[in-house]
Amino acid sequence: MSNQTLRIPALRILPRLTWLTRTGRHPIGLALGIMLLVGFALIGLLPALLDLPAPEHMDLLARLSPPSAAHPLGTDHLGRDVLARLIGAVPVSLGAALSAMVAILAISLPWGVIAALAGGRTDAVMMRLADIIMAFPMLVLALAIIGFMGASLEASILGVAAAWWPSNARLVRALVLSASHRDFVRAAYLSGASRMRVVLRHVLPQILPPLAVIISLETASVLLALSSLSFLGIGAQPPTPEWGAMLNEARPFFAQAPHMLIAPGLAVTFAVLAFNLVGEGLQSVLDKREPYRW
């Protein structure tokens, strides 16, 4: 009896603690991710509000200066203001990642939907073509496209999109197949609704929420890939401010001017963290079956 009396309060308290973790942990992460993304959007508007020098403006007399009142984040090896370049890189880096995701979705979404709905040989041929592209390592395929087009930010966006879309097309296909086999979709077909109406009214609303999670998580990976290409010198070209390119420029001066490396490194870290938090938060909100961890 003593053991039972000791266990009963624990059994009563445990569901309350589990409820707290369910309602508190993931929404906080989602809110934090959204706040970070909104913060980056507001930071991108700062050049219009603050009296900052142009990101390309050079002052060789102030090169490698540490943080000061005149230059809050210091200057780089050419005397350019690191804060101005960091803020100027927000629309470039985030815009490149979002542009790449738009290009990936423009290919993978119709590809996966058509393959899933067509079925048969059409599905087999389309998926085998995607598998052939997926057989090549993503970075190698992206480098091949960039080498053919020439090193530039636009070429890196197209290279990443060309290497990334097959995996997303397979995910879209799986989501469409899962949604198509639900009872209300079959009932819509039996009621005489056209295939286009069923897709627009019943299938797409089912796949958009999980697709939003995938987009958020994939955007973080795409941002890292584009920053890595710029770090290698085959992405954004000087004097364009871009976080990966800034890391590449700061590498030889790390011991002498660590502020050149820390600022863009933190920017990439927080941007990737923001997209991951939004993706994980959306997943926990949309998937009620997810096991919540302590």
CSV table of C-alpha atoms in Angstrom, one decimal:
chain,number,residue,atom,x,y,z
A,1,MET,CA,0.0,0.0,0.0
A,2,SER,CA,2.8,2.4,0.8
A,3,ASN,CA,4.3,2.0,-2.7
A,4,GLN,CA,0.9,2.7,-4.3
A,5,THR,CA,0.3,5.8,-2.2
A,6,LEU,CA,3.7,7.1,-3.3
A,7,ARG,CA,3.1,6.4,-6.9
A,8,ILE,CA,-0.3,8.0,-7.2
A,9,PRO,CA,0.9,11.7,-6.8
A,10,ALA,CA,3.6,11.0,-9.4
A,11,LEU,CA,1.1,9.7,-11.8
A,12,ARG,CA,-1.1,12.8,-11.3
A,13,ILE,CA,1.8,15.2,-11.7
A,14,LEU,CA,3.4,13.6,-14.8
A,15,PRO,CA,0.6,14.4,-17.3
A,16,ARG,CA,0.8,18.0,-16.1
A,17,LEU,CA,4.5,18.2,-16.7
A,18,THR,CA,4.1,16.5,-20.1
A,19,TRP,CA,1.4,19.1,-21.0
A,20,LEU,CA,3.8,21.9,-20.0
A,21,THR,CA,6.5,20.5,-22.3
A,22,ARG,CA,4.0,20.1,-25.1
A,23,THR,CA,2.7,23.7,-24.9
A,24,GLY,CA,5.8,25.5,-23.9
A,25,ARG,CA,8.9,24.1,-25.5
A,26,HIS,CA,8.1,23.9,-29.3
A,27,PRO,CA,6.0,27.1,-29.5
A,28,ILE,CA,8.9,29.0,-27.9
A,29,GLY,CA,11.3,27.6,-30.5
A,30,LEU,CA,8.9,28.5,-33.3
A,31,ALA,CA,8.5,32.0,-31.9
A,32,LEU,CA,12.2,32.4,-31.5
A,33,GLY,CA,12.8,31.3,-35.1
A,34,ILE,CA,10.2,33.8,-36.4
A,35,MET,CA,11.7,36.6,-34.3
A,36,LEU,CA,15.1,35.9,-35.7
A,37,LEU,CA,13.8,35.9,-39.3
A,38,VAL,CA,11.9,39.2,-38.7
A,39,GLY,CA,15.1,40.5,-37.1
A,40,PHE,CA,17.1,39.8,-40.2
A,41,ALA,CA,14.4,41.4,-42.3
A,42,LEU,CA,14.6,44.5,-40.2
A,43,ILE,CA,18.4,44.5,-40.3
A,44,GLY,CA,18.2,44.5,-44.1
A,45,LEU,CA,16.3,47.8,-43.9
A,46,LEU,CA,18.9,49.5,-41.6
A,47,PRO,CA,21.0,51.0,-44.4
A,48,ALA,CA,18.1,53.3,-45.3
A,49,LEU,CA,17.8,54.4,-41.6
A,50,LEU,CA,21.4,54.6,-40.5
A,51,ASP,CA,24.2,56.7,-41.9
A,52,LEU,CA,26.4,53.8,-42.9
A,53,PRO,CA,29.2,53.8,-45.5
A,54,ALA,CA,28.6,51.9,-48.7
A,55,PRO,CA,29.7,48.2,-48.4
A,56,GLU,CA,32.2,48.7,-51.2
A,57,HIS,CA,33.7,52.0,-49.7
A,58,MET,CA,37.4,51.5,-48.9
A,59,ASP,CA,39.6,53.4,-46.5
A,60,LEU,CA,43.1,51.9,-46.7
A,61,LEU,CA,44.3,54.0,-43.8
A,62,ALA,CA,41.8,52.3,-41.5
A,63,ARG,CA,42.4,48.7,-42.7
A,64,LEU,CA,42.0,45.9,-40.1
A,65,SER,CA,40.9,48.4,-37.5
A,66,PRO,CA,39.3,46.8,-34.4
A,67,PRO,CA,35.7,47.7,-33.3
A,68,SER,CA,35.4,51.4,-32.4
A,69,ALA,CA,32.8,54.1,-32.4
A,70,ALA,CA,33.4,54.9,-36.0
A,71,HIS,CA,33.3,51.2,-37.0
A,72,PRO,CA,31.3,49.2,-34.5
A,73,LEU,CA,32.4,45.9,-36.0
A,74,GLY,CA,35.8,47.1,-37.2
A,75,THR,CA,37.1,47.1,-40.8
A,76,ASP,CA,38.4,44.5,-43.1
A,77,HIS,CA,41.7,44.2,-45.0
A,78,LEU,CA,40.6,46.9,-47.5
A,79,GLY,CA,39.3,49.3,-44.9
A,80,ARG,CA,35.7,48.5,-45.6
A,81,ASP,CA,33.2,48.8,-42.7
A,82,VAL,CA,32.4,45.2,-41.5
A,83,LEU,CA,29.0,46.3,-40.2
A,84,ALA,CA,28.0,47.9,-43.5
A,85,ARG,CA,29.1,44.8,-45.4
A,86,LEU,CA,27.3,42.5,-42.9
A,87,ILE,CA,24.0,44.3,-43.2
A,88,GLY,CA,24.5,44.7,-47.0
A,89,ALA,CA,24.9,40.9,-47.2
A,90,VAL,CA,21.5,40.2,-45.6
A,91,PRO,CA,19.4,40.6,-48.8
A,92,VAL,CA,22.2,38.9,-50.8
A,93,SER,CA,22.7,35.8,-48.7
A,94,LEU,CA,19.1,35.3,-47.6
A,95,GLY,CA,17.8,36.3,-51.0
A,96,ALA,CA,20.0,33.8,-52.7
A,97,ALA,CA,18.8,31.0,-50.4
A,98,LEU,CA,15.2,31.9,-51.0
A,99,SER,CA,15.7,32.2,-54.7
A,100,ALA,CA,17.3,28.8,-54.8
A,101,MET,CA,14.4,27.3,-52.8
A,102,VAL,CA,11.9,28.9,-55.3
A,103,ALA,CA,13.7,27.4,-58.2
A,104,ILE,CA,13.8,24.0,-56.4
A,105,LEU,CA,10.1,24.1,-55.7
A,106,ALA,CA,9.3,25.3,-59.3
A,107,ILE,CA,10.8,22.0,-60.5
A,108,SER,CA,10.2,19.5,-57.7
A,109,LEU,CA,6.5,20.4,-56.9
A,110,PRO,CA,5.0,19.8,-60.4
A,111,TRP,CA,7.4,16.9,-61.0
A,112,GLY,CA,6.4,15.1,-57.9
A,113,VAL,CA,2.6,15.8,-58.3
A,114,ILE,CA,2.6,14.7,-61.9
A,115,ALA,CA,4.6,11.5,-61.2
A,116,ALA,CA,2.3,10.6,-58.3
A,117,LEU,CA,-1.0,11.2,-60.1
A,118,ALA,CA,0.1,9.7,-63.4
A,119,GLY,CA,1.4,6.5,-62.0
A,120,GLY,CA,2.5,3.6,-64.2
A,121,ARG,CA,5.3,4.1,-66.7
A,122,THR,CA,5.1,7.9,-66.4
A,123,ASP,CA,5.9,7.7,-62.7
A,124,ALA,CA,8.6,5.1,-63.3
A,125,VAL,CA,10.4,7.2,-66.0
A,126,MET,CA,10.1,10.5,-64.0
A,127,MET,CA,11.5,8.9,-60.9
A,128,ARG,CA,14.3,7.1,-62.7
A,129,LEU,CA,15.4,10.5,-64.2
A,130,ALA,CA,15.4,12.0,-60.7
A,131,ASP,CA,17.4,9.0,-59.4
A,132,ILE,CA,20.0,9.5,-62.1
A,133,ILE,CA,20.5,13.0,-61.0
A,134,MET,CA,20.6,12.0,-57.3
A,135,ALA,CA,23.3,9.5,-58.1
A,136,PHE,CA,25.7,12.4,-58.5
A,137,PRO,CA,26.9,14.0,-55.3
A,138,MET,CA,25.1,17.3,-54.8
A,139,LEU,CA,28.2,19.4,-54.5
A,140,VAL,CA,29.9,17.8,-57.5
A,141,LEU,CA,26.9,18.4,-59.7
A,142,ALA,CA,26.7,22.0,-58.5
A,143,LEU,CA,30.4,22.5,-59.1
A,144,ALA,CA,30.0,21.1,-62.6
A,145,ILE,CA,27.2,23.6,-63.5
A,146,ILE,CA,29.1,26.5,-61.9
A,147,GLY,CA,32.2,25.5,-63.9
A,148,PHE,CA,30.2,25.5,-67.1
A,149,MET,CA,28.5,28.9,-66.4
A,150,GLY,CA,31.3,30.6,-64.7
A,151,ALA,CA,31.8,31.5,-61.0
A,152,SER,CA,29.0,33.8,-59.9
A,153,LEU,CA,26.2,34.0,-57.4
A,154,GLU,CA,23.6,33.3,-60.1
A,155,ALA,CA,25.5,30.2,-61.2
A,156,SER,CA,25.7,28.9,-57.7
A,157,ILE,CA,21.9,29.4,-57.2
A,158,LEU,CA,21.2,27.4,-60.4
A,159,GLY,CA,23.8,24.8,-59.5
A,160,VAL,CA,22.4,24.2,-56.1
A,161,ALA,CA,18.8,24.1,-57.4
A,162,ALA,CA,19.7,21.6,-60.1
A,163,ALA,CA,21.4,19.3,-57.6
A,164,TRP,CA,18.7,19.7,-54.9
A,165,TRP,CA,15.3,19.3,-56.7
A,166,PRO,CA,15.3,15.5,-57.2
A,167,SER,CA,15.2,14.7,-53.5
A,168,ASN,CA,12.4,17.2,-53.0
A,169,ALA,CA,10.5,15.8,-55.9
A,170,ARG,CA,10.6,12.4,-54.3
A,171,LEU,CA,9.3,13.9,-51.0
A,172,VAL,CA,6.4,15.7,-52.9
A,173,ARG,CA,5.6,12.4,-54.7
A,174,ALA,CA,5.4,10.6,-51.4
A,175,LEU,CA,3.2,13.2,-49.8
A,176,VAL,CA,0.8,13.2,-52.8
A,177,LEU,CA,0.5,9.4,-52.8
A,178,SER,CA,-0.3,9.5,-49.1
A,179,ALA,CA,-2.9,12.1,-49.6
A,180,SER,CA,-4.4,10.5,-52.6
A,181,HIS,CA,-5.3,7.3,-50.8
A,182,ARG,CA,-7.4,8.9,-48.1
A,183,ASP,CA,-11.1,8.2,-48.0
A,184,PHE,CA,-12.3,11.8,-48.6
A,185,VAL,CA,-10.1,12.0,-51.8
A,186,ARG,CA,-11.6,8.8,-53.1
A,187,ALA,CA,-15.1,10.0,-52.2
A,188,ALA,CA,-14.4,13.2,-54.2
A,189,TYR,CA,-13.5,11.0,-57.3
A,190,LEU,CA,-16.6,8.9,-56.8
A,191,SER,CA,-18.8,12.0,-56.7
A,192,GLY,CA,-17.6,13.0,-60.1
A,193,ALA,CA,-15.1,15.7,-59.3
A,194,SER,CA,-12.4,16.3,-62.0
A,195,ARG,CA,-8.8,15.4,-61.3
A,196,MET,CA,-7.8,19.0,-61.3
A,197,ARG,CA,-10.5,19.9,-58.8
A,198,VAL,CA,-9.5,17.0,-56.5
A,199,VAL,CA,-5.8,18.1,-56.7
A,200,LEU,CA,-6.5,21.7,-55.9
A,201,ARG,CA,-9.3,21.3,-53.3
A,202,HIS,CA,-8.2,18.1,-51.5
A,203,VAL,CA,-4.7,17.0,-52.3
A,204,LEU,CA,-2.7,20.2,-52.2
A,205,PRO,CA,-4.2,21.4,-48.9
A,206,GLN,CA,-3.0,18.1,-47.4
A,207,ILE,CA,0.6,18.3,-48.6
A,208,LEU,CA,1.2,22.1,-48.0
A,209,PRO,CA,1.6,21.9,-44.2
A,210,PRO,CA,4.3,19.2,-44.3
A,211,LEU,CA,5.8,20.8,-47.3
A,212,ALA,CA,6.2,24.1,-45.4
A,213,VAL,CA,8.2,22.2,-42.8
A,214,ILE,CA,10.4,20.7,-45.5
A,215,ILE,CA,10.9,24.1,-47.2
A,216,SER,CA,12.0,25.7,-43.9
A,217,LEU,CA,14.5,23.0,-43.0
A,218,GLU,CA,15.8,22.8,-46.6
A,219,THR,CA,16.3,26.5,-46.8
A,220,ALA,CA,18.8,26.3,-43.9
A,221,SER,CA,20.7,23.6,-45.8
A,222,VAL,CA,20.6,25.6,-49.1
A,223,LEU,CA,21.9,28.7,-47.2
A,224,LEU,CA,24.8,26.6,-45.9
A,225,ALA,CA,25.6,25.3,-49.4
A,226,LEU,CA,25.5,28.7,-51.0
A,227,SER,CA,27.7,30.1,-48.2
A,228,SER,CA,30.1,27.2,-48.7
A,229,LEU,CA,30.4,27.9,-52.4
A,230,SER,CA,31.1,31.6,-51.8
A,231,PHE,CA,33.6,30.6,-49.2
A,232,LEU,CA,35.4,28.5,-51.8
A,233,GLY,CA,35.4,31.5,-54.1
A,234,ILE,CA,33.0,30.2,-56.7
A,235,GLY,CA,29.8,31.9,-55.4
A,236,ALA,CA,29.4,35.6,-54.9
A,237,GLN,CA,32.3,37.5,-56.4
A,238,PRO,CA,34.0,40.6,-54.9
A,239,PRO,CA,33.0,43.3,-54.1
A,240,THR,CA,29.5,41.9,-53.5
A,241,PRO,CA,28.9,41.5,-49.8
A,242,GLU,CA,28.0,37.9,-48.9
A,243,TRP,CA,28.5,36.1,-45.7
A,244,GLY,CA,30.4,33.1,-47.2
A,245,ALA,CA,32.6,35.5,-49.3
A,246,MET,CA,33.3,37.5,-46.1
A,247,LEU,CA,34.4,34.4,-44.3
A,248,ASN,CA,36.8,33.6,-47.2
A,249,GLU,CA,38.2,37.1,-47.1
A,250,ALA,CA,38.7,37.0,-43.4
A,251,ARG,CA,40.5,33.6,-43.3
A,252,PRO,CA,44.0,34.9,-43.8
A,253,PHE,CA,43.6,37.6,-41.2
A,254,PHE,CA,42.0,35.5,-38.4
A,255,ALA,CA,44.9,35.9,-36.0
A,256,GLN,CA,45.3,39.7,-36.7
A,257,ALA,CA,41.6,40.7,-37.0
A,258,PRO,CA,39.3,38.0,-35.6
A,259,HIS,CA,36.3,40.4,-35.9
A,260,MET,CA,36.3,39.9,-39.6
A,261,LEU,CA,35.5,36.2,-39.2
A,262,ILE,CA,33.3,36.3,-36.1
A,263,ALA,CA,30.6,38.7,-37.5
A,264,PRO,CA,29.7,36.8,-40.7
A,265,GLY,CA,30.1,33.5,-38.9
A,266,LEU,CA,27.5,34.4,-36.3
A,267,ALA,CA,25.2,35.7,-39.1
A,268,VAL,CA,25.3,32.4,-40.9
A,269,THR,CA,24.8,30.5,-37.6
A,270,PHE,CA,21.8,32.5,-36.5
A,271,ALA,CA,20.2,32.4,-40.0
A,272,VAL,CA,20.5,28.6,-40.2
A,273,LEU,CA,19.3,28.4,-36.6
A,274,ALA,CA,16.2,30.5,-37.4
A,275,PHE,CA,15.1,28.4,-40.3
A,276,ASN,CA,15.7,25.2,-38.3
A,277,LEU,CA,13.7,26.5,-35.4
A,278,VAL,CA,10.8,27.4,-37.6
A,279,GLY,CA,10.9,24.1,-39.3
A,280,GLU,CA,11.0,22.1,-36.1
A,281,GLY,CA,8.3,24.2,-34.5
A,282,LEU,CA,6.0,23.8,-37.5
A,283,GLN,CA,6.6,20.1,-37.5
A,284,SER,CA,5.7,19.8,-33.8
A,285,VAL,CA,2.6,21.9,-34.3
A,286,LEU,CA,1.4,20.1,-37.4
A,287,ASP,CA,2.3,16.6,-36.3
A,288,LYS,CA,0.2,15.7,-33.2
A,289,ARG,CA,1.7,12.3,-33.1
A,290,GLU,CA,5.3,13.5,-32.4
A,291,PRO,CA,6.7,12.2,-29.1
A,292,TYR,CA,7.6,15.1,-26.9
A,293,ARG,CA,11.0,14.8,-25.2
A,294,TRP,CA,12.0,16.2,-21.9
